[in-house]
PDB file of C-alpha atoms in Angstrom:
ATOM      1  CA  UNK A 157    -141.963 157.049 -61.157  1.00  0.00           C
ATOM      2  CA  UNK A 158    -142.283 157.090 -57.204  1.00  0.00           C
ATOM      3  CA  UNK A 159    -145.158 156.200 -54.901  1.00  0.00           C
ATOM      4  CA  UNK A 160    -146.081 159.941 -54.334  1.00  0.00           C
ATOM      5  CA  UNK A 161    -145.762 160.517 -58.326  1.00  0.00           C
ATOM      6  CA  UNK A 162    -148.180 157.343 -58.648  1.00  0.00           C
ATOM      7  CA  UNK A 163    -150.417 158.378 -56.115  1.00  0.00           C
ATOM      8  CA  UNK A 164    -150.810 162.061 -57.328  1.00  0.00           C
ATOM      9  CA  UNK A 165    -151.382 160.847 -60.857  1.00  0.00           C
ATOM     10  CA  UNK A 166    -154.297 158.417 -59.768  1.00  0.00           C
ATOM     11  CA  UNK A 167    -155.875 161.579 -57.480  1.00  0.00           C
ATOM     12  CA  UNK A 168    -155.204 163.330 -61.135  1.00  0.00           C
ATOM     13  CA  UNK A 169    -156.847 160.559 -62.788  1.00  0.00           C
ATOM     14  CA  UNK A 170    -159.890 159.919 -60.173  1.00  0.00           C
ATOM     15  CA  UNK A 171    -161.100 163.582 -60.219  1.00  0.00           C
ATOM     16  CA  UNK A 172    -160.817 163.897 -64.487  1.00  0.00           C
ATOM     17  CA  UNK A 173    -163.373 160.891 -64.461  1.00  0.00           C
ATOM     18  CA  UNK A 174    -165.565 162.657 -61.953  1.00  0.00           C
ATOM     19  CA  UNK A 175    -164.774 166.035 -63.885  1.00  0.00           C
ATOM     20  CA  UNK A 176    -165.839 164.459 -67.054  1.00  0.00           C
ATOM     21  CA  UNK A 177    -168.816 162.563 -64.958  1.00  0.00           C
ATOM     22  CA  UNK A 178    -170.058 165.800 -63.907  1.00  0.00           C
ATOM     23  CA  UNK A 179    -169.906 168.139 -67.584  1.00  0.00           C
ATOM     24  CA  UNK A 180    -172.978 169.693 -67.685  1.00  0.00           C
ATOM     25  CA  UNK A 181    -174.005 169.127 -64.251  1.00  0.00           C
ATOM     26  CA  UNK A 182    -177.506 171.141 -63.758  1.00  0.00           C
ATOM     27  CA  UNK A 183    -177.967 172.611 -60.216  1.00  0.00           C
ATOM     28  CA  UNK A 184    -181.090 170.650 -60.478  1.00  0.00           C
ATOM     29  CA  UNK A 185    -179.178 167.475 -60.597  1.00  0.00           C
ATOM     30  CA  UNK A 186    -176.701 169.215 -58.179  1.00  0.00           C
ATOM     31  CA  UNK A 187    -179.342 170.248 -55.388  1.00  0.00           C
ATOM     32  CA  UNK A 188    -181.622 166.715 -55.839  1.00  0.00           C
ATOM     33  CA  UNK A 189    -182.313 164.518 -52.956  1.00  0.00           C
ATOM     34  CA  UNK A 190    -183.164 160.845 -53.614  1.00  0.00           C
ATOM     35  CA  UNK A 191    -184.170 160.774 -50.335  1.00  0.00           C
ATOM     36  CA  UNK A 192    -186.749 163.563 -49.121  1.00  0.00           C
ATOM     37  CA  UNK A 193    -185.317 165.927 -47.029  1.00  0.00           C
ATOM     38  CA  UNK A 194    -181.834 164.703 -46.356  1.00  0.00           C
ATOM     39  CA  UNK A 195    -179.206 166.757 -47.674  1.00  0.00           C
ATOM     40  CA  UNK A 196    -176.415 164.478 -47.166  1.00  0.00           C
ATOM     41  CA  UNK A 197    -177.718 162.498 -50.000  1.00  0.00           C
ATOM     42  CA  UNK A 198    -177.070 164.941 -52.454  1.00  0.00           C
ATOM     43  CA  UNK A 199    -174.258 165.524 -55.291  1.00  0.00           C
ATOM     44  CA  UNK A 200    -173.945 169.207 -54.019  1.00  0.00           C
ATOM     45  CA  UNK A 201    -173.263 167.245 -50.187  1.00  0.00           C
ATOM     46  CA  UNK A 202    -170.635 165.226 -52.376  1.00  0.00           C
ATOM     47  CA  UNK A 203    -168.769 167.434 -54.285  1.00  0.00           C
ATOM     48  CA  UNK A 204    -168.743 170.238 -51.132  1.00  0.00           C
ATOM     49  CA  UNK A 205    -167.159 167.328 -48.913  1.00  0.00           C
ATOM     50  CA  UNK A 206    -164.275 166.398 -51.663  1.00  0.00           C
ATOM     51  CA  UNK A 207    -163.635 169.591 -51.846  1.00  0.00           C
ATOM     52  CA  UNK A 208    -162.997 169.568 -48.209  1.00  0.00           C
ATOM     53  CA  UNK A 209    -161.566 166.179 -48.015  1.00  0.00           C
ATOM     54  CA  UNK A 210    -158.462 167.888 -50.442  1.00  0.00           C
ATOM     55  CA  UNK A 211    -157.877 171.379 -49.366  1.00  0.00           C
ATOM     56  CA  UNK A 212    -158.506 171.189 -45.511  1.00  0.00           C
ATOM     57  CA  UNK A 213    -155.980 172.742 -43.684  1.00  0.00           C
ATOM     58  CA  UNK A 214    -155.068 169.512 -41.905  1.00  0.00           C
ATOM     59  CA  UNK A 215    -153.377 168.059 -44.701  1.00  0.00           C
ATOM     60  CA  UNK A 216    -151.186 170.886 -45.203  1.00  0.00           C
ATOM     61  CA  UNK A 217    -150.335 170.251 -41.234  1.00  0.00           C
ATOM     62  CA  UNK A 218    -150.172 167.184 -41.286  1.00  0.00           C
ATOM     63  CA  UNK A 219    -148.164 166.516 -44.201  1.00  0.00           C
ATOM     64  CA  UNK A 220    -145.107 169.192 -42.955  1.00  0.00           C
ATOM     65  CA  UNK A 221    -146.268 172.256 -44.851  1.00  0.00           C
ATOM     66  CA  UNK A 222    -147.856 175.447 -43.826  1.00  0.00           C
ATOM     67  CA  UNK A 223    -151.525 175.530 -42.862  1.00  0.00           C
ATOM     68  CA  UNK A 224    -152.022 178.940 -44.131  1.00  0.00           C
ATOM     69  CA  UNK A 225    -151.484 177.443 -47.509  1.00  0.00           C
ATOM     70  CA  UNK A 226    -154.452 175.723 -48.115  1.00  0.00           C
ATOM     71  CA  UNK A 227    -157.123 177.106 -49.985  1.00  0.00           C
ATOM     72  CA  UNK A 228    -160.409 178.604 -48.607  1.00  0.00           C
ATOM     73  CA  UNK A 229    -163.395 176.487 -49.314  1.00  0.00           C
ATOM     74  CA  UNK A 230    -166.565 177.396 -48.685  1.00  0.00           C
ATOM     75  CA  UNK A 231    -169.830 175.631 -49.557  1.00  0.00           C
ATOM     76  CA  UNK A 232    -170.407 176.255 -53.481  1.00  0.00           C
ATOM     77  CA  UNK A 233    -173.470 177.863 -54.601  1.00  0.00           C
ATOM     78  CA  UNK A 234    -173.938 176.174 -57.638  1.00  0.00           C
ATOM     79  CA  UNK A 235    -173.053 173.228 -59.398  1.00  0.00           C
ATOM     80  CA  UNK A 236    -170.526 174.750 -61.823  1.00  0.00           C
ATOM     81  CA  UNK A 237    -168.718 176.406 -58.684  1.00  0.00           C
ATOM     82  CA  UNK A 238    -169.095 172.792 -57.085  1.00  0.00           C
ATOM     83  CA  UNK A 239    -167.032 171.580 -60.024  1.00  0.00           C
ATOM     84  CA  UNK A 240    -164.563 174.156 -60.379  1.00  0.00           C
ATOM     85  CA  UNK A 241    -163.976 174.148 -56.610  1.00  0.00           C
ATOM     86  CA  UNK A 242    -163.000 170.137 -56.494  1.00  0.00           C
ATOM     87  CA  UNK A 243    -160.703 170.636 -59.719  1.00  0.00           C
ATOM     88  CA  UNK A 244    -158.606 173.774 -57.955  1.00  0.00           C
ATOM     89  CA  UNK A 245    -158.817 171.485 -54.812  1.00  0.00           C
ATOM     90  CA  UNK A 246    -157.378 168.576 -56.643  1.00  0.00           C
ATOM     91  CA  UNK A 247    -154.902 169.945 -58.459  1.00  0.00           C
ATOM     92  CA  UNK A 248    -153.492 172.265 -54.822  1.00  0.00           C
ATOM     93  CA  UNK A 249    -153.420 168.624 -53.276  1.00  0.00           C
ATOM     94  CA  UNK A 250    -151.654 167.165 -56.146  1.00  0.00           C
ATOM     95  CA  UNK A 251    -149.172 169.881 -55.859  1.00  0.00           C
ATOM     96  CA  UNK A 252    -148.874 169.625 -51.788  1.00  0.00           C
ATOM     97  CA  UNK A 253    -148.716 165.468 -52.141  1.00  0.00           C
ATOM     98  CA  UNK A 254    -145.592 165.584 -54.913  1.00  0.00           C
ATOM     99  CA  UNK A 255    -143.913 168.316 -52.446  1.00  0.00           C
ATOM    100  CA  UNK A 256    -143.173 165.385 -50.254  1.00  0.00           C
ATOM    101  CA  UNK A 257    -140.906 163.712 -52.293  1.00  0.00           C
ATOM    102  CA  UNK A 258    -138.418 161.594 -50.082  1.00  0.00           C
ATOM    103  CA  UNK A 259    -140.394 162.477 -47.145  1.00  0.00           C
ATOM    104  CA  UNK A 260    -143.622 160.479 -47.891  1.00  0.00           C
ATOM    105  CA  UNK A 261    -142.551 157.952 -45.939  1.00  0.00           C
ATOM    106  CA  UNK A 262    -141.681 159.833 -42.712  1.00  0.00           C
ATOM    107  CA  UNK A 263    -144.472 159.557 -39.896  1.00  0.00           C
ATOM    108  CA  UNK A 264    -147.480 162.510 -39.776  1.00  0.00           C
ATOM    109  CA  UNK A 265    -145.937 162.568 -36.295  1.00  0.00           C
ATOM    110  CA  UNK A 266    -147.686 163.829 -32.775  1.00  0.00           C
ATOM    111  CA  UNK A 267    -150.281 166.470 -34.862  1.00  0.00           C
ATOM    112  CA  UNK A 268    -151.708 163.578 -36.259  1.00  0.00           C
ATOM    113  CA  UNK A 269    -152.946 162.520 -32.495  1.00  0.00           C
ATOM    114  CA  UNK A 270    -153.841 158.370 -33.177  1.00  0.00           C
ATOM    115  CA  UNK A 271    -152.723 158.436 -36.366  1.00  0.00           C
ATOM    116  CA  UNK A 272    -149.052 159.519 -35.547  1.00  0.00           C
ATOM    117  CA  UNK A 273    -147.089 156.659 -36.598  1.00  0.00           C
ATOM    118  CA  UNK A 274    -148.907 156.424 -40.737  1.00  0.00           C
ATOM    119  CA  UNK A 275    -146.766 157.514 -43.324  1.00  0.00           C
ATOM    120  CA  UNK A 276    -147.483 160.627 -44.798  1.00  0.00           C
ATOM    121  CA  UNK A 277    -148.167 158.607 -47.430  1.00  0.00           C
ATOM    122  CA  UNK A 278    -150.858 156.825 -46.462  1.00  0.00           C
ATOM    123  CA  UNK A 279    -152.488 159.784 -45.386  1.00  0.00           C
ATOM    124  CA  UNK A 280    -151.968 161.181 -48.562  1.00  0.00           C
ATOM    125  CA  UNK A 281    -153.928 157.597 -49.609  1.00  0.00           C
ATOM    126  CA  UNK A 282    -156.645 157.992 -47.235  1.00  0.00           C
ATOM    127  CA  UNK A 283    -157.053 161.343 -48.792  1.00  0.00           C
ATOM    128  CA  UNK A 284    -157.758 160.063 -52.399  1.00  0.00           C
ATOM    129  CA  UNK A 285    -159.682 157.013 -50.868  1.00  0.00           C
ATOM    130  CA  UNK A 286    -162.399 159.649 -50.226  1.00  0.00           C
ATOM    131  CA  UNK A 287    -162.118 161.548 -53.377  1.00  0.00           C
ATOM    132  CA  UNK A 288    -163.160 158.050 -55.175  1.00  0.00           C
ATOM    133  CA  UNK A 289    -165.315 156.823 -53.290  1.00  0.00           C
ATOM    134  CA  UNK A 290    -167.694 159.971 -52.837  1.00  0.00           C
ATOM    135  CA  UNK A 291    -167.112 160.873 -56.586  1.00  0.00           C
ATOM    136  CA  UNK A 292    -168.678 157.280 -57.603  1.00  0.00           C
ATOM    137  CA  UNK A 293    -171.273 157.808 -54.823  1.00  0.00           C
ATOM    138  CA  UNK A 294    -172.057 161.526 -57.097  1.00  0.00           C
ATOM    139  CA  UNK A 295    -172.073 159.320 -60.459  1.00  0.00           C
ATOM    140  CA  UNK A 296    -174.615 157.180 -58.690  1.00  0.00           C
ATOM    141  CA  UNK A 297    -176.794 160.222 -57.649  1.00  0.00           C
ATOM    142  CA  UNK A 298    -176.997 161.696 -61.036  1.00  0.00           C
ATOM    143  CA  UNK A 299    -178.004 158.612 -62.707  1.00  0.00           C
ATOM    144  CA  UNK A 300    -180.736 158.194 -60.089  1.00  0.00           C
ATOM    145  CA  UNK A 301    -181.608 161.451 -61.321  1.00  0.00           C
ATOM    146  CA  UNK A 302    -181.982 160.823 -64.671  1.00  0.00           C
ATOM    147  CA  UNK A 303    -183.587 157.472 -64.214  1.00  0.00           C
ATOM    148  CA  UNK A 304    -186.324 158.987 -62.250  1.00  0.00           C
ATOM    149  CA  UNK A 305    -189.814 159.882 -64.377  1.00  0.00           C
ATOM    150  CA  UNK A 306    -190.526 163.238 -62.047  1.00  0.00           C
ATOM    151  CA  UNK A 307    -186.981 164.415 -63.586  1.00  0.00           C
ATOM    152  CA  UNK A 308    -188.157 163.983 -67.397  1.00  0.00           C
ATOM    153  CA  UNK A 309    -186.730 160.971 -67.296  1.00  0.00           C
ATOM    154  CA  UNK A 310    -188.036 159.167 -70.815  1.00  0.00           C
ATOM    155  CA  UNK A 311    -187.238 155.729 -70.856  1.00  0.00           C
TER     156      UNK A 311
END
């Protein structure tokens, strides 16, 4: 294996846990805020970003393919859409990441602006950095969910 194979495979890997985290996501759970009236702390906030965080048109830019590639996102409008949306997402990025090959290591160059001289790589790194992080961060929110007694919560 090469650095882009092991990188796509641990994207691959990160979004089947948060796949399998998410089976039988309600759009209760989905729509929920912990924190009254702020929808950024939501899993619907969450899964909309990764979603956006894999298929924005930057990356196909910035990584040396065409733009008009990328998928069109669009905020989901429920939580089975939210999941299906960050699995196609996944999987195009995957797809666009392993294109590299022998090029991962060239620079994003000038249409990267400050982040010129990183490896495509890295980017590419950056990118799955986010899917992880925010997909723990949507674990987190559902079991807040659950554990709360106005959600039927029995403990």
């Amino acid at each position: 294996m090469n650095a882009v194979e092991d990188v796509a495979g641990l994207l691959e890997y990160a979004s089947t846990r948060l796949q399998d985290r998410m089976a039988g996501l309600t759009d209760a759970e989905w729509a929920w805020q912990p924190v009254a009236g702020d929808a950024l702390v939501t899993i619907c906030w969450r899964l909309d970003h990764i979603a956006e965080a894999l298929g924005e048109g930057r990356n196909w830019e910035w990584l040396g393919a065409d733009p008009s590639d990328a998928p069109t996102l669009a905020p989901a409008a429920s939580a089975d859409a939210a999941v299906a949306t960050v699995a196609d997402a996944t999987a195009r990025f995957a797809a666009l990441a392993r294109g590299l090959g022998a090029d991962s290591a060239e620079p994003l160059g000038a249409v990267a602006g400050p982040y010129g001289e990183d490896s495509r790589l890295s980017f590419v790194l950056h990118v799955v950095d986010e899917v992880v992080h925010h997909a723990a961060e949507a674990a987190l929110i559902r079991d807040l969910y659950a554990a709360d007694p106005r959600n039927g919560f029995d403990a």
